[in-house]
Coordinates of N, CA, C and O in Angstrom, one line a residue:
D1 N -40.3 44.6 36.5 CA -40.4 44.0 36.0 C -40.4 44.5 34.0 O -40.2 43.9 33.3
F2 N -40.7 46.2 33.8 CA -40.8 46.6 32.6 C -39.2 47.3 32.6 O -38.8 48.8 32.5
N3 N -38.3 46.2 31.6 CA -36.9 46.4 31.6 C -37.4 48.4 30.8 O -37.7 48.3 30.1
F4 N -35.8 49.2 31.0 CA -35.8 50.4 30.4 C -34.5 50.8 30.1 O -33.6 51.1 31.1
S5 N -33.9 51.4 29.1 CA -33.3 52.0 29.0 C -32.6 53.3 27.7 O -33.9 53.0 27.2
D6 N -32.6 54.3 27.7 CA -32.4 55.1 26.4 C -31.2 56.0 26.0 O -30.7 56.3 27.7
V7 N -31.3 56.4 25.0 CA -29.6 56.7 24.3 C -29.8 57.8 25.6 O -28.5 58.3 25.3
D8 N -30.5 58.6 25.4 CA -29.9 60.5 26.3 C -30.7 60.2 27.9 O -30.7 59.2 28.6
T9 N -28.5 60.5 28.0 CA -28.6 60.1 29.8 C -29.5 61.3 30.7 O -30.3 61.9 30.2
G10 N -29.9 61.1 32.1 CA -30.5 61.1 32.5 C -32.1 60.6 32.3 O -33.1 61.3 33.1
N11 N -32.2 60.2 30.8 CA -33.5 59.8 31.0 C -34.0 58.4 31.6 O -33.3 57.8 31.8
I12 N -35.4 58.3 32.6 CA -36.2 57.8 33.2 C -37.8 56.9 33.1 O -37.6 57.7 31.8
L13 N -37.5 55.4 33.4 CA -39.0 56.0 33.0 C -39.7 55.9 33.8 O -40.5 56.9 34.6
S14 N -41.5 56.9 32.3 CA -41.8 56.9 33.1 C -43.7 56.7 33.2 O -44.4 57.0 34.2
S15 N -43.3 55.7 32.3 CA -44.5 54.9 31.9 C -44.5 53.9 30.9 O -43.7 53.9 30.6
V16 N -45.6 53.3 31.2 CA -45.9 52.7 30.1 C -47.5 52.1 29.2 O -48.5 52.8 30.3
K17 N -47.3 51.4 27.6 CA -48.7 52.2 27.6 C -49.1 50.2 27.4 O -47.8 49.9 26.9
I18 N -50.2 49.8 27.7 CA -50.7 48.8 27.9 C -50.8 47.7 26.2 O -52.1 49.0 25.2
T19 N -50.2 47.6 25.0 CA -50.6 47.2 23.6 C -51.4 46.8 23.7 O -52.0 45.7 22.2
S20 N -51.1 45.4 24.1 CA -51.8 43.9 23.8 C -52.2 43.1 25.9 O -51.6 43.8 26.4
L21 N -53.6 43.4 25.4 CA -54.2 43.0 26.7 C -54.0 41.3 27.3 O -53.4 40.2 26.5
A22 N -54.0 41.1 28.7 CA -53.7 39.8 28.7 C -54.6 38.1 28.8 O -55.3 38.5 28.7
T23 N -53.2 37.6 28.8 CA -54.1 36.2 28.1 C -54.3 35.2 29.7 O -53.2 35.5 30.2
D24 N -55.5 34.2 29.3 CA -55.0 33.3 30.4 C -54.9 33.8 32.3 O -54.3 33.8 32.2
G25 N -55.9 35.2 32.3 CA -56.0 35.7 33.1 C -56.2 37.3 33.4 O -56.8 37.5 32.2
K26 N -55.9 38.0 33.9 CA -56.4 39.4 34.2 C -55.5 40.0 34.7 O -55.0 40.3 35.4
L27 N -55.4 41.4 33.4 CA -54.7 42.6 33.9 C -55.0 43.5 34.9 O -56.5 43.8 34.4
E28 N -55.5 44.1 35.9 CA -55.8 44.9 36.6 C -55.0 46.4 37.3 O -53.9 46.6 37.8
Y29 N -55.6 47.8 37.0 CA -55.1 48.6 37.3 C -56.0 49.0 39.2 O -57.5 49.0 38.8
K30 N -55.6 49.4 40.2 CA -56.2 50.0 41.1 C -56.6 51.6 40.9 O -55.9 52.5 40.9
N31 N -57.6 52.2 40.6 CA -58.4 53.1 41.0 C -59.3 53.3 42.4 O -60.0 53.0 42.0
G32 N -58.3 53.9 43.0 CA -58.9 54.3 44.3 C -59.3 53.1 44.7 O -58.4 52.7 45.4
E33 N -60.3 52.5 45.5 CA -60.3 51.5 46.5 C -60.7 50.4 45.2 O -60.9 48.8 45.4
D34 N -60.8 50.7 44.0 CA -61.5 49.4 43.3 C -60.2 48.8 42.5 O -59.6 49.7 41.5
W35 N -60.1 47.8 41.7 CA -59.6 47.1 41.0 C -60.0 46.7 39.6 O -61.4 46.2 39.5
I36 N -59.6 47.0 38.7 CA -60.5 47.3 37.5 C -60.2 47.3 36.3 O -58.2 46.6 36.4
N37 N -60.4 46.2 35.1 CA -59.8 45.9 34.0 C -58.6 46.9 33.7 O -59.2 47.7 32.8
V38 N -57.8 46.4 33.1 CA -57.0 47.4 32.2 C -57.6 47.1 30.7 O -58.2 46.1 30.4
T39 N -57.4 48.4 29.7 CA -57.9 48.6 28.5 C -57.3 48.5 27.9 O -55.9 48.9 28.1
L40 N -56.8 48.2 26.1 CA -56.3 48.4 25.5 C -55.5 49.7 25.3 O -56.1 50.9 25.5
N41 N -54.3 49.9 25.4 CA -53.7 50.8 24.9 C -53.6 52.2 26.1 O -53.3 53.0 26.1
Q42 N -53.9 51.7 27.8 CA -54.1 52.2 28.7 C -52.8 52.9 29.7 O -52.1 51.7 29.1
E43 N -52.7 53.9 29.9 CA -51.6 54.4 30.0 C -51.4 54.1 31.4 O -52.1 54.0 32.9
I44 N -50.1 53.6 32.3 CA -49.8 53.2 33.8 C -48.3 54.0 33.8 O -47.3 53.8 33.1
T45 N -48.3 55.0 34.9 CA -47.9 56.3 35.7 C -46.6 55.1 36.0 O -47.0 54.1 36.8
K46 N -45.3 55.5 36.2 CA -44.1 54.6 37.3 C -44.9 54.9 38.2 O -44.5 54.1 39.4
A47 N -45.3 55.9 39.4 CA -45.5 56.0 40.4 C -46.5 54.7 40.5 O -46.8 54.3 41.4
D48 N -47.8 55.1 39.7 CA -48.8 53.8 39.6 C -48.3 52.5 39.9 O -48.3 51.4 41.3
I49 N -47.2 52.0 39.6 CA -46.4 50.5 39.3 C -45.8 50.8 40.5 O -45.6 49.3 41.5
D50 N -44.9 51.9 40.7 CA -44.1 51.6 42.5 C -44.7 51.7 43.5 O -45.2 51.0 44.4
A51 N -46.4 52.2 43.1 CA -47.2 52.4 44.8 C -47.8 50.7 44.8 O -49.1 50.4 45.3
N52 N -47.3 49.8 43.4 CA -48.2 48.0 43.1 C -50.1 48.5 43.0 O -50.9 47.9 43.3
H53 N -49.7 49.3 41.7 CA -51.0 50.2 41.5 C -51.8 49.1 39.7 O -52.1 49.2 39.7
L54 N -50.7 48.3 39.6 CA -51.3 47.4 38.2 C -50.4 45.6 39.3 O -49.4 45.9 39.7
R55 N -51.6 44.8 38.2 CA -51.5 43.5 38.9 C -51.8 42.9 38.0 O -52.8 43.1 37.1
F56 N -51.3 41.5 38.0 CA -51.8 40.5 36.8 C -51.7 39.2 38.1 O -51.6 38.8 38.5
T57 N -53.5 38.8 37.6 CA -53.7 37.5 38.4 C -54.2 36.1 37.0 O -54.5 36.5 36.1
P58 N -52.8 35.1 37.5 CA -53.4 34.0 36.3 C -54.6 33.7 36.9 O -55.3 33.3 37.4
T59 N -54.9 33.0 35.3 CA -56.3 32.2 35.4 C -55.4 31.1 36.2 O -55.1 30.6 35.9
L60 N -56.9 30.2 36.8 CA -56.4 29.4 37.4 C -56.3 27.8 37.0 O -57.2 27.3 36.0
D61 N -55.2 27.1 36.9 CA -54.8 25.7 36.5 C -54.4 26.1 35.0 O -54.2 25.3 34.8
V62 N -53.7 27.1 35.2 CA -53.3 27.5 33.6 C -51.5 27.4 33.7 O -51.1 27.9 34.8
N63 N -51.4 26.7 33.0 CA -49.8 27.1 33.2 C -49.1 26.0 32.3 O -49.5 25.9 31.3
G64 N -47.4 26.0 32.1 CA -46.9 26.1 31.1 C -46.2 27.3 30.4 O -46.9 28.7 30.8
E65 N -45.4 27.2 30.0 CA -44.2 28.0 29.3 C -45.5 28.8 28.7 O -46.5 27.7 28.0
D66 N -45.3 30.4 28.1 CA -46.2 31.4 27.8 C -47.3 30.9 28.0 O -48.3 31.6 27.1
S67 N -48.5 30.5 28.9 CA -49.3 30.4 29.4 C -49.6 31.5 29.5 O -50.9 31.6 29.0
A68 N -49.2 32.3 29.6 CA -50.4 34.0 29.9 C -49.3 34.8 29.6 O -47.8 35.0 30.1
S69 N -49.6 36.6 28.8 CA -48.2 37.2 28.3 C -49.4 38.4 28.1 O -50.5 38.7 28.2
F70 N -48.8 39.5 28.0 CA -49.2 40.5 27.3 C -48.7 41.7 27.1 O -47.1 41.2 27.8
E71 N -48.5 43.0 26.4 CA -47.9 43.0 26.3 C -47.6 44.3 26.1 O -48.6 45.3 26.5
F72 N -46.6 45.3 26.2 CA -46.7 47.1 26.6 C -45.7 47.6 25.6 O -44.3 47.3 25.3
K73 N -45.3 48.7 25.4 CA -44.1 50.0 25.4 C -43.7 51.0 26.7 O -44.4 51.3 27.4
V74 N -42.4 51.1 26.4 CA -42.2 52.2 27.8 C -42.1 53.5 27.1 O -41.7 54.0 25.9
S75 N -42.4 54.8 27.9 CA -41.6 56.3 27.6 C -41.1 56.4 28.6 O -41.0 56.3 29.7
D76 N -40.4 58.1 28.5 CA -39.8 58.2 28.8 C -40.3 59.9 29.3 O -39.6 60.5 30.1
G77 N -41.3 60.2 29.0 CA -41.9 61.3 28.9 C -42.4 61.8 28.1 O -43.1 63.1 28.2
S78 N -41.8 61.8 27.1 CA -42.0 62.7 25.8 C -42.3 62.1 24.4 O -42.8 62.3 23.9
V79 N -41.4 60.6 24.5 CA -42.2 59.2 23.3 C -41.9 58.0 24.1 O -41.3 57.7 24.9
Y80 N -43.2 57.1 23.3 CA -43.3 55.7 24.1 C -41.7 55.0 22.6 O -41.9 55.5 22.2
S81 N -41.8 54.0 22.9 CA -40.7 52.9 22.5 C -41.5 52.9 21.1 O -42.7 52.1 20.8
D82 N -40.7 52.7 20.2 CA -41.5 51.7 18.7 C -41.7 50.2 19.0 O -42.4 50.3 18.2
S83 N -41.0 49.6 19.5 CA -41.5 48.7 20.5 C -42.4 48.0 20.9 O -41.7 48.8 22.3
A84 N -43.1 47.1 20.8 CA -43.9 46.5 21.5 C -43.2 45.4 22.4 O -42.1 45.2 21.7
Y85 N -43.1 45.1 23.6 CA -41.8 43.9 24.8 C -42.9 43.7 25.0 O -44.7 43.4 25.8
T86 N -42.6 42.1 25.7 CA -44.0 41.2 26.6 C -43.0 40.8 28.1 O -42.0 40.8 28.1
I87 N -44.4 40.6 28.7 CA -44.0 40.3 29.9 C -45.0 38.6 29.6 O -45.5 38.6 29.4
T88 N -44.2 37.5 30.1 CA -45.1 36.1 29.9 C -44.8 35.9 31.2 O -43.4 35.8 32.1

C-alpha cells in the first residue's frame, strides 16, 4: 500500500517515515515479540513491512469514509519524499 516511484532508474523503496499518527485506531510496529505503538517520525524499513511488522488496528465500530488515516513519506535509501502521502 506504500506506492513508490522514483525518477532515478533502479531506485526502489527502502523505508517509510510515519509523519502523522493514526486516527481512530492504532498503528503498531512489531519489536521482537511485542507490538508497540508507532511514534511520530518513526522509520519503518521495507524489510519490516514485507515481514508484516507494521499493522493498523481500527477502533471498534468506527466506519465511514475517511474514518481513519495516517501520513507517511517514502525513501529510496538516500532521501525521503518532499510530500507526505495518506493511507485511509
